[in-house]
Every structure is written in structure tokens, then in C-alpha cells.
mmCIF file of C-alpha atoms and ligand atoms in Angstrom:
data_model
loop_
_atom_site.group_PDB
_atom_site.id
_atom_site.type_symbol
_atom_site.label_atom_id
_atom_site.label_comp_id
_atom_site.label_asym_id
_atom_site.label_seq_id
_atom_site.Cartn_x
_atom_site.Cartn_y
_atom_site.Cartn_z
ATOM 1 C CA UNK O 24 -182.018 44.573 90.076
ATOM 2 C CA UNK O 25 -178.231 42.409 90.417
ATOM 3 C CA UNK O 26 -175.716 43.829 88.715
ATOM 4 C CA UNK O 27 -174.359 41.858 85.359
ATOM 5 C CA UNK O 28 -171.629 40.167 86.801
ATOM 6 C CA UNK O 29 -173.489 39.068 89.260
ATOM 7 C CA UNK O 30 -175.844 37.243 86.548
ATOM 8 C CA UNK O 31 -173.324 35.628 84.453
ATOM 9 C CA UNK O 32 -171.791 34.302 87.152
ATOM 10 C CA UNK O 33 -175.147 32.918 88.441
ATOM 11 C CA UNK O 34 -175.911 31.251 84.779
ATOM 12 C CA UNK O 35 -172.086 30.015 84.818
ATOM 13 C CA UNK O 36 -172.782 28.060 87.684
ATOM 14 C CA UNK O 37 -176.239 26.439 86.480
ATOM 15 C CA UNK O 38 -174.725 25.543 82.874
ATOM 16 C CA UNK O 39 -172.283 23.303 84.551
ATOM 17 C CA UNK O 40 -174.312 21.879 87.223
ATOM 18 C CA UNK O 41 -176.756 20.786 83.961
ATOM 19 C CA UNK O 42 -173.345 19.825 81.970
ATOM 20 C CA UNK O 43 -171.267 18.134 85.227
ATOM 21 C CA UNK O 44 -173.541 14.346 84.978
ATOM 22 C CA UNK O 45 -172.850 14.334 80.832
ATOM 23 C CA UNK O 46 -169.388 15.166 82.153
ATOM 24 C CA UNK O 47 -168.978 12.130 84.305
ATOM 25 C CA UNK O 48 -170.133 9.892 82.348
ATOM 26 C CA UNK O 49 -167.735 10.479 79.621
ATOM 27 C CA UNK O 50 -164.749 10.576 81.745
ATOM 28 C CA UNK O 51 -165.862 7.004 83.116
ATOM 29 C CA UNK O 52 -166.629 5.713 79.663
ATOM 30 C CA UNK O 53 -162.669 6.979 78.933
ATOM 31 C CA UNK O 54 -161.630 5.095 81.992
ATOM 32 C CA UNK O 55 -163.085 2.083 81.255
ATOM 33 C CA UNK O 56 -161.606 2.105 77.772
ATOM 34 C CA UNK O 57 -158.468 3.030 79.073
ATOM 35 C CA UNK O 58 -158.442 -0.536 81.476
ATOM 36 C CA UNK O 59 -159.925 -2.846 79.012
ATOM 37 C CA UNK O 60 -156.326 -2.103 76.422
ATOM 38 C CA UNK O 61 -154.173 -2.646 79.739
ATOM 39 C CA UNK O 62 -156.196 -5.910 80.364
ATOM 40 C CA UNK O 63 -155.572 -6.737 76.595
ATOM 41 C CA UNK O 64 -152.015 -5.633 77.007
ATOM 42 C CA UNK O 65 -151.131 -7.576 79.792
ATOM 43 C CA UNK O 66 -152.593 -10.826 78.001
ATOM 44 C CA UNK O 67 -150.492 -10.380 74.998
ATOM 45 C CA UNK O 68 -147.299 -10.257 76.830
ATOM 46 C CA UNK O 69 -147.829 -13.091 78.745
ATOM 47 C CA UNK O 70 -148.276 -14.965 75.973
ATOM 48 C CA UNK O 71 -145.498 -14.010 73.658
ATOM 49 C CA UNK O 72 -142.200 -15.897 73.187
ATOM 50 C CA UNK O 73 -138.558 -15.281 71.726
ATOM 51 C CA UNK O 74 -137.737 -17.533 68.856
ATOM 52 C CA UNK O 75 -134.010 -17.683 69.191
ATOM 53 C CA UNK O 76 -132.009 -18.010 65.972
ATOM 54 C CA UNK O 77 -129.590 -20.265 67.786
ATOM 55 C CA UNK O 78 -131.824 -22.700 68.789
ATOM 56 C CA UNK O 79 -132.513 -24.414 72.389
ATOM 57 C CA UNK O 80 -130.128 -27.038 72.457
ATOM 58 C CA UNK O 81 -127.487 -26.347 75.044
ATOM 59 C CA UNK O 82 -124.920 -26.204 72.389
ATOM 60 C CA UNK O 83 -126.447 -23.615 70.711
ATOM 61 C CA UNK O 84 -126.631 -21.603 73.760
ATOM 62 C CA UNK O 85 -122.639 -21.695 73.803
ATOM 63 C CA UNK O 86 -121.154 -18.453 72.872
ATOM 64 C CA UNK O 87 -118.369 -20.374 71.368
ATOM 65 C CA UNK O 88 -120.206 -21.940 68.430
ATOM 66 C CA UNK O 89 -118.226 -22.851 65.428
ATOM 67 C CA UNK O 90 -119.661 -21.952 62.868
ATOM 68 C CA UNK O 91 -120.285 -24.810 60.116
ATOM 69 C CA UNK O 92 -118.098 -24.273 57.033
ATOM 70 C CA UNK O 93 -119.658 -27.545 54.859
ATOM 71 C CA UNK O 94 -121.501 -25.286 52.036
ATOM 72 C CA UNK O 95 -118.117 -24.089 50.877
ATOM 73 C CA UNK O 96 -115.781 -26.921 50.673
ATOM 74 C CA UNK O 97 -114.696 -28.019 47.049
ATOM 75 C CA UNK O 98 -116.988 -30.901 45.837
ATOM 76 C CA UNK O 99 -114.477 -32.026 43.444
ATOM 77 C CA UNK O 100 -112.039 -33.707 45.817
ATOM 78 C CA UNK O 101 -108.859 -32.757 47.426
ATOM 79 C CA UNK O 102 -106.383 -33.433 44.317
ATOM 80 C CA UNK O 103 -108.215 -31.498 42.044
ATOM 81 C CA UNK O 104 -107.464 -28.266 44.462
ATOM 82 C CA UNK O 105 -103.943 -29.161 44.687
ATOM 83 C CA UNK O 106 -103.128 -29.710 41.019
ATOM 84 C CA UNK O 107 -104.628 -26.142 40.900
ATOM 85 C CA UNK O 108 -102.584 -24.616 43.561
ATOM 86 C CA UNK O 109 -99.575 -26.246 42.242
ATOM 87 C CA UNK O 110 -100.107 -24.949 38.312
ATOM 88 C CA UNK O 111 -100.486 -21.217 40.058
ATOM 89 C CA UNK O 112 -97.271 -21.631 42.315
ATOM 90 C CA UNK O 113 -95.635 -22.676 38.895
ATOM 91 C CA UNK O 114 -97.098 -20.061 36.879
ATOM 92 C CA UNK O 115 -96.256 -17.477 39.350
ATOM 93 C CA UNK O 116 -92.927 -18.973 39.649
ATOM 94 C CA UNK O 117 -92.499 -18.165 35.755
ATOM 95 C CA UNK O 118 -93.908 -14.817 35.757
ATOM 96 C CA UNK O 119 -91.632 -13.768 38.519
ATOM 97 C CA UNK O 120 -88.279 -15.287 36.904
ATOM 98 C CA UNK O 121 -89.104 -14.052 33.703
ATOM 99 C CA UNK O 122 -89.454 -10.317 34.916
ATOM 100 C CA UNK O 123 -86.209 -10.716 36.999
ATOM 101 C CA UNK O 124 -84.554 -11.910 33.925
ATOM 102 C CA UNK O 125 -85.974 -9.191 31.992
ATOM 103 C CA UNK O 126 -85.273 -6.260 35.284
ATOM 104 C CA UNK O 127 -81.684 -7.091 35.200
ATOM 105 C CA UNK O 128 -81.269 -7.782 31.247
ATOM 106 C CA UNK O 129 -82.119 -3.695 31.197
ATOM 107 C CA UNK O 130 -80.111 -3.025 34.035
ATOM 108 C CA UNK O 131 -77.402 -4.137 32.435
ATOM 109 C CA UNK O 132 -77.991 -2.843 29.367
ATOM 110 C CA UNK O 133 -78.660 0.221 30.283
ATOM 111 C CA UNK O 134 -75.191 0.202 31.988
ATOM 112 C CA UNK O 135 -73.145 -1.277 29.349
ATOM 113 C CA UNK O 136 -71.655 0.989 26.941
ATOM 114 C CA UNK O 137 -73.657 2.989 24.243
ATOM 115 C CA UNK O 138 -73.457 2.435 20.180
ATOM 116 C CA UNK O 139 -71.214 5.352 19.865
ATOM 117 C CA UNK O 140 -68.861 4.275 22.206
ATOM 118 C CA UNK O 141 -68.579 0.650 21.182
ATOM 119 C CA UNK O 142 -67.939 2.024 17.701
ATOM 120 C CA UNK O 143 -64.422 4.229 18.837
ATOM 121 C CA UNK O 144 -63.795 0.591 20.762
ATOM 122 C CA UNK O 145 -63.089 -0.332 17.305
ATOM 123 C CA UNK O 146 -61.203 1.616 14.353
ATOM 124 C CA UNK O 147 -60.763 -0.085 11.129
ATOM 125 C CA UNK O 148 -57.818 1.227 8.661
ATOM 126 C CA UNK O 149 -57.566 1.270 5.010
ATOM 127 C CA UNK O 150 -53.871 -0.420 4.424
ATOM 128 C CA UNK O 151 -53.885 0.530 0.708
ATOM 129 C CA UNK O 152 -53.359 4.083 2.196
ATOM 130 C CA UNK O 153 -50.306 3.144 3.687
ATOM 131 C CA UNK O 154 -47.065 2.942 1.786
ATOM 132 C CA UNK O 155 -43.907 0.697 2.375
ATOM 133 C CA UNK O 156 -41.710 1.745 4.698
ATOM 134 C CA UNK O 157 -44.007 4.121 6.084
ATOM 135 C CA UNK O 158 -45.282 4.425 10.217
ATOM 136 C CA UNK O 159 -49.003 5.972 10.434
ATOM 137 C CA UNK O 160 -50.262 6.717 13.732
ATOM 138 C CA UNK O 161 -53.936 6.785 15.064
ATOM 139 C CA UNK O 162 -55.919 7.622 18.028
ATOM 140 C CA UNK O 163 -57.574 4.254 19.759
ATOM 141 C CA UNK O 164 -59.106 4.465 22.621
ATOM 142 C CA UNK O 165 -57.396 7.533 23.752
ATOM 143 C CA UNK O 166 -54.118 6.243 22.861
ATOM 144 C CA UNK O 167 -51.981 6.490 19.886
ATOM 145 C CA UNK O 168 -51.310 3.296 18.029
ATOM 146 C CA UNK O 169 -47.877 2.713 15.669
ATOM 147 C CA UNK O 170 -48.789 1.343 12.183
ATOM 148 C CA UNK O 171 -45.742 0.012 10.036
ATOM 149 C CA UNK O 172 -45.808 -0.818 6.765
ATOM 150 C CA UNK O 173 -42.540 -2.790 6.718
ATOM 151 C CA UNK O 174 -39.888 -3.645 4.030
ATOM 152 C CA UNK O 175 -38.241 -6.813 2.826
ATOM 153 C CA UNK O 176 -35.198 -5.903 4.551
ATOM 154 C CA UNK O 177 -37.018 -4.563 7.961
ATOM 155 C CA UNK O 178 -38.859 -8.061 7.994
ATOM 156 C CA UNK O 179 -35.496 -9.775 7.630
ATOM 157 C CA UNK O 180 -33.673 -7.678 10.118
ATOM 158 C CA UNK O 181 -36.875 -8.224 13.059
ATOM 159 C CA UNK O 182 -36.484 -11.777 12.012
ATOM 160 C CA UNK O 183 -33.018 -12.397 12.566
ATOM 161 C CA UNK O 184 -32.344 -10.447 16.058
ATOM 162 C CA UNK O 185 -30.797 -12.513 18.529
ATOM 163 C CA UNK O 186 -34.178 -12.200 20.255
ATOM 164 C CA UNK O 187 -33.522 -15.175 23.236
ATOM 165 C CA UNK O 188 -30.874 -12.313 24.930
ATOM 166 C CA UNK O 189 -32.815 -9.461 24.836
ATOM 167 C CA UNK O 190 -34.347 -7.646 27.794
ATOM 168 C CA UNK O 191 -38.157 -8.977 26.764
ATOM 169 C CA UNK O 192 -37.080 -11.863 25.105
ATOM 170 C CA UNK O 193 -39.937 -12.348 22.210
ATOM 171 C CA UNK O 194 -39.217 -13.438 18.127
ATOM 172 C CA UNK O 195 -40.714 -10.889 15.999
ATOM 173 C CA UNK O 196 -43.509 -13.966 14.886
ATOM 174 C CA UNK O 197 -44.918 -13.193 17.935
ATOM 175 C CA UNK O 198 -45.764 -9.866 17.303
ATOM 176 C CA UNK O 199 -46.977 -9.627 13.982
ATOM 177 C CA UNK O 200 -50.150 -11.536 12.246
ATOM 178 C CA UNK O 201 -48.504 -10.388 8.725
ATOM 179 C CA UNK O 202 -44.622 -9.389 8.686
ATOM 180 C CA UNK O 203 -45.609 -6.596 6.296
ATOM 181 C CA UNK O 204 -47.665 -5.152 9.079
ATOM 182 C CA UNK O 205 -46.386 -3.797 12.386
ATOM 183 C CA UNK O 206 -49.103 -2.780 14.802
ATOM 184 C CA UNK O 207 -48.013 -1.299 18.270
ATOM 185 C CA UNK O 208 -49.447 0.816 21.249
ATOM 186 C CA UNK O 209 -47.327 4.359 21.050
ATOM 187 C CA UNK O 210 -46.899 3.987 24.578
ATOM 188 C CA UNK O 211 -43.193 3.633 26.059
ATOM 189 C CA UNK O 212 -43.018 0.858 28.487
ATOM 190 C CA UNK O 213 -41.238 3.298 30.870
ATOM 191 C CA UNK O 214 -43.221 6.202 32.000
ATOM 192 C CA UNK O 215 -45.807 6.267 29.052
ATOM 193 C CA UNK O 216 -43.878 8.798 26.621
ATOM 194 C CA UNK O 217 -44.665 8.688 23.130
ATOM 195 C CA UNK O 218 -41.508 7.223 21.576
ATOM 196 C CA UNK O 219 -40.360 8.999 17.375
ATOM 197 C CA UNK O 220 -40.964 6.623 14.647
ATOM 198 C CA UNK O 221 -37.462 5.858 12.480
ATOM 199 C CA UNK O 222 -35.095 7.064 15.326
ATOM 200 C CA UNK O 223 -32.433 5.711 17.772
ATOM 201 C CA UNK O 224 -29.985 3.020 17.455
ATOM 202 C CA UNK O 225 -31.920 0.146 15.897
ATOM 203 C CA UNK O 226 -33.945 1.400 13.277
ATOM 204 C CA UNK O 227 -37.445 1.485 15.355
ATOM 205 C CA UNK O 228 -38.567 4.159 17.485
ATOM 206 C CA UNK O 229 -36.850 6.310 20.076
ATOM 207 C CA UNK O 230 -38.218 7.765 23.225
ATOM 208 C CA UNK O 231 -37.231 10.924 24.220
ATOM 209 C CA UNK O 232 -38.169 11.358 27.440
ATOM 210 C CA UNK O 233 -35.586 9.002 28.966
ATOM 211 C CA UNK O 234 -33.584 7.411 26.276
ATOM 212 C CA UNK O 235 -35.270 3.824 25.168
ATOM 213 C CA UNK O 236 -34.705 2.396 22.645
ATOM 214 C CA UNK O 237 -36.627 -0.092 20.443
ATOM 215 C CA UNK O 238 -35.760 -1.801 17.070
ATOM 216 C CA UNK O 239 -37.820 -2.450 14.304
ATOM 217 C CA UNK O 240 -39.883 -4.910 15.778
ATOM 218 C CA UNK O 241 -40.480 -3.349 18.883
ATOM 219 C CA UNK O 242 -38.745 -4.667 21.091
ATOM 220 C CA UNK O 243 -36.725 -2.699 23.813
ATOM 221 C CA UNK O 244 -32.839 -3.041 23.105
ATOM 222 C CA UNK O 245 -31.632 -0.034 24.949
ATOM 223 C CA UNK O 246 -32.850 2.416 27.700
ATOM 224 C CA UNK O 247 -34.680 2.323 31.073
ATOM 225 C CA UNK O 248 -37.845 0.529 29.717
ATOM 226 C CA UNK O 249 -38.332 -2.809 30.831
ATOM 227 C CA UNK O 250 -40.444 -4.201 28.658
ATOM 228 C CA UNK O 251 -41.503 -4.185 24.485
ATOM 229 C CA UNK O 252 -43.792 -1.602 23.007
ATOM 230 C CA UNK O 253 -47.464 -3.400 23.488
ATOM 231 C CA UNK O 254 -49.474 -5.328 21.077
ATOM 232 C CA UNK O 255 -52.556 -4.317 20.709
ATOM 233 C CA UNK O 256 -56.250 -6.972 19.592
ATOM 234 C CA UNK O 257 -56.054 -6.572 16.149
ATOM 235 C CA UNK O 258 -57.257 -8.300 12.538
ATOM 236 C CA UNK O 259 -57.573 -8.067 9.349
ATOM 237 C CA UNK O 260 -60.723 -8.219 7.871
ATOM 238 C CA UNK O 261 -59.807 -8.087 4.662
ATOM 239 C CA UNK O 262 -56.219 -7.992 2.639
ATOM 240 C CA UNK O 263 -57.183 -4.347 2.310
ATOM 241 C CA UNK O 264 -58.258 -2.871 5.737
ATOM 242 C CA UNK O 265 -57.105 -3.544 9.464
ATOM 243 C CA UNK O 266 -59.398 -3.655 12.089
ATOM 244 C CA UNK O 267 -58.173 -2.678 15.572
ATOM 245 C CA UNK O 268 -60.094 -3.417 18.883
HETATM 246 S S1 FES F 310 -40.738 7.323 29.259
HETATM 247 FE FE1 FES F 310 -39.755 6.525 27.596
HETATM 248 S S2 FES F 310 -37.789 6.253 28.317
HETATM 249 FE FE2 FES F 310 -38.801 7.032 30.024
#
């Protein structure tokens, strides 16, 4: 008796000789299948084509084609586009002045001087508070300023001063709005002392600091300053009150 091996080898061998024809036949029915979709294949690409969205006229086939800009031109006419490029130019124009205007308007605004400070540019005076014959002095602007209330006689006495031969020749009408009312910068004409009210040789003020004299009016008649005490912007808003500045 053959061993086992031996048999299953044996009926190995005579399954696929009975299987090998099925076999081949299937592997040549694949085959065919296999040349009949090249055939088709080969057909379809043969008769294919490319339809070029440029077209075949030998323009077309430029690389340099311009492209046709027609669909977006303005049906209305030429004049119609300027009048509307002109009204925006304008417009713009406007827009931009007016903002420049307004950019520099705050510029210099902001740089001019505040409420407070305009308000000590000006110091207004009750005169009723003042009586004849008497100096007041006030702070304006830092400085002091010389108030007289003047007498009869003081008016008369400013008036009638040889005032064509004095050092700063000036008649006492041009340094007063109302005789009554003296208004001066406290400031000697020197070196800036502050001169003493009803002092020195004329009746006025006297500075100090280097001898000057001024008279009632003012005016320098004696001393090293050249020139007469300084008249400051003044009015008078009402009879009552003095507004300097
Ligand atoms: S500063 Fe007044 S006299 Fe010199």
C-alpha cells in the first residue's frame, strides 16, 4: 500500500489535469476581452478633437490677443462721463478745502490764548473808587499801571508846560482821553524801575533808582530817562469804570 503523501499528491495532479482545459479557456475568454476595449480604445482617440476656446483663426492663435473691452464702455456718451468726473473733482475739491480750513481753524485755536488769559489781557476799574488827587496802582499784564485822578490845578499845570522843549516833546492832550484821568505804565523809561507817585521836582513821580524825574503829566523833565512814562490801550466804557487792555 503507498504511503499518504504519496496519494494526495497523485489526486493533486489528476484534479488539475481535469481543471487545466476549463482553465484555458477562461484565461483566453479574459484575453479576448482584454483586446476588444484596446480596439475600442484606440478608435475613440482617433476620433476625438480639441475645441479650442480661442478659436482657429490665426489671430486667435496669437498669444498677444487683446482682449475686447466693448461690453463695458458707457452707453450714454462721452460728455455725460465727463460732467461726472468733473462734479467729483469739484466735490472733492470742496471736501478737501473745507477740512483744511477747518485743520488749521483748530490749530490755531488751540494755540491762541485761553479764556482765562484773555480775561487778565483786560482789567476794567471802577473810577468812582478813586478820589481826586489820588494815584491807584494795578497789576496789568504783569506790570504795574499809574492811575491819577487829577485836580483842576494838576490839569492846568500838564496843560500849560512848555511841552515843545522838553526831552520827549508831547502836550499833555496827547496823553490823556479825559484830563481828569491819568493812565500810565509804572515803568521808568530808564532801566524799568518803578518810579513814587507825588515825588520829585515837578509834582509827578520820582524814580529812585537813578534820579528821573517826571511831572504831572508824565513826561520826563529831569534824570537819565530818555523818554515819557508809557501810555498804555485804554477806554472808558462807561463815565464810571475804565477799561484797560
Ligand atoms: S531806572 Fe529810573 S532812573 Fe534809572
Amino acid at each position: 500500500m503507498p504511503p499518504l503523501s504519496t496519494s494526495s499528491a497523485s489526486l493533486l495532479r489528476a484534479c488539475s489535469r481535469q481543471q487545466l482545459p476549463a482553465l484555458r479557456t477562461a484565461l483566453s475568454s479574459q484575453q479576448q476581452q482584454r483586446r476588444t476595449r484596446a480596439s475600442a480604445t484606440n478608435t475613440t482617440a482617433t476620433t476625438s478633437s480639441f475645441d479650442s476656446p480661442f478659436g482657429q483663426s490665426k489671430e486667435s492663435q496669437s498669444t498677444l490677443k487683446i482682449p475686447s473691452f466693448k461690453k463695458y464702455a458707457s452707453k450714454s456718451g462721452e460728455n455725460s462721463n465727463k460732467v461726472f468726473s468733473y462734479f467729483m473733482a469739484g466735490s472733492m475739491g470742496l471736501v478737501t478745502a473745507v477740512g483744511a480750513k477747518a485743520t488749521v481753524q483748530d490749530f490755531l485755536v488751540n494755540m491762541s490764548a485761553s479764556a482765562d488769559v484773555l480775561a487778565q489781557a483786560k482789567v476794567e476799574i471802577a473810577l468812582g473808587a478813586i478820589p481826586e488827587g489820588k494815584n491807584v496802582i494795578i497789576k496789568w499784564r504783569g506790570k504795574p499801571v499809574f492811575i491819577r485822578h487829577r485836580t483842576a490845578s494838576e490839569i492846568k499845570e500838564a496843560e500849560d508846560a512848555k511841552w515843545e522843549a522838553l526831552r520827549d516833546p508831547q502836550p499833555d492832550s496827547d496823553r490823556v482821553k479825559n484830563p481828569e484821568w491819568l493812565v500810565m505804565l509804572g515803568v521808568c523809561t530808564h532801566l524799568g524801575c518803578v518810579p513814587i507817585g507825588e515825588a520829585g521836582d515837578y509834582g509827578g513821580w520820582f524814580c529812585p533808582c537813578h534820579g528821573s524825574h517826571y511831572d504831572i503829566s508824565g513826561r520826563i523833565r529831569k534824570g537819565p530817562a530818555p523818554l515819557n512814562l508809557e501810555i498804555p490801550q485804554y477806554s472808558f466804557p462807561t463815565e464810571e469804570s475804565l477799561l484797560i487792555g
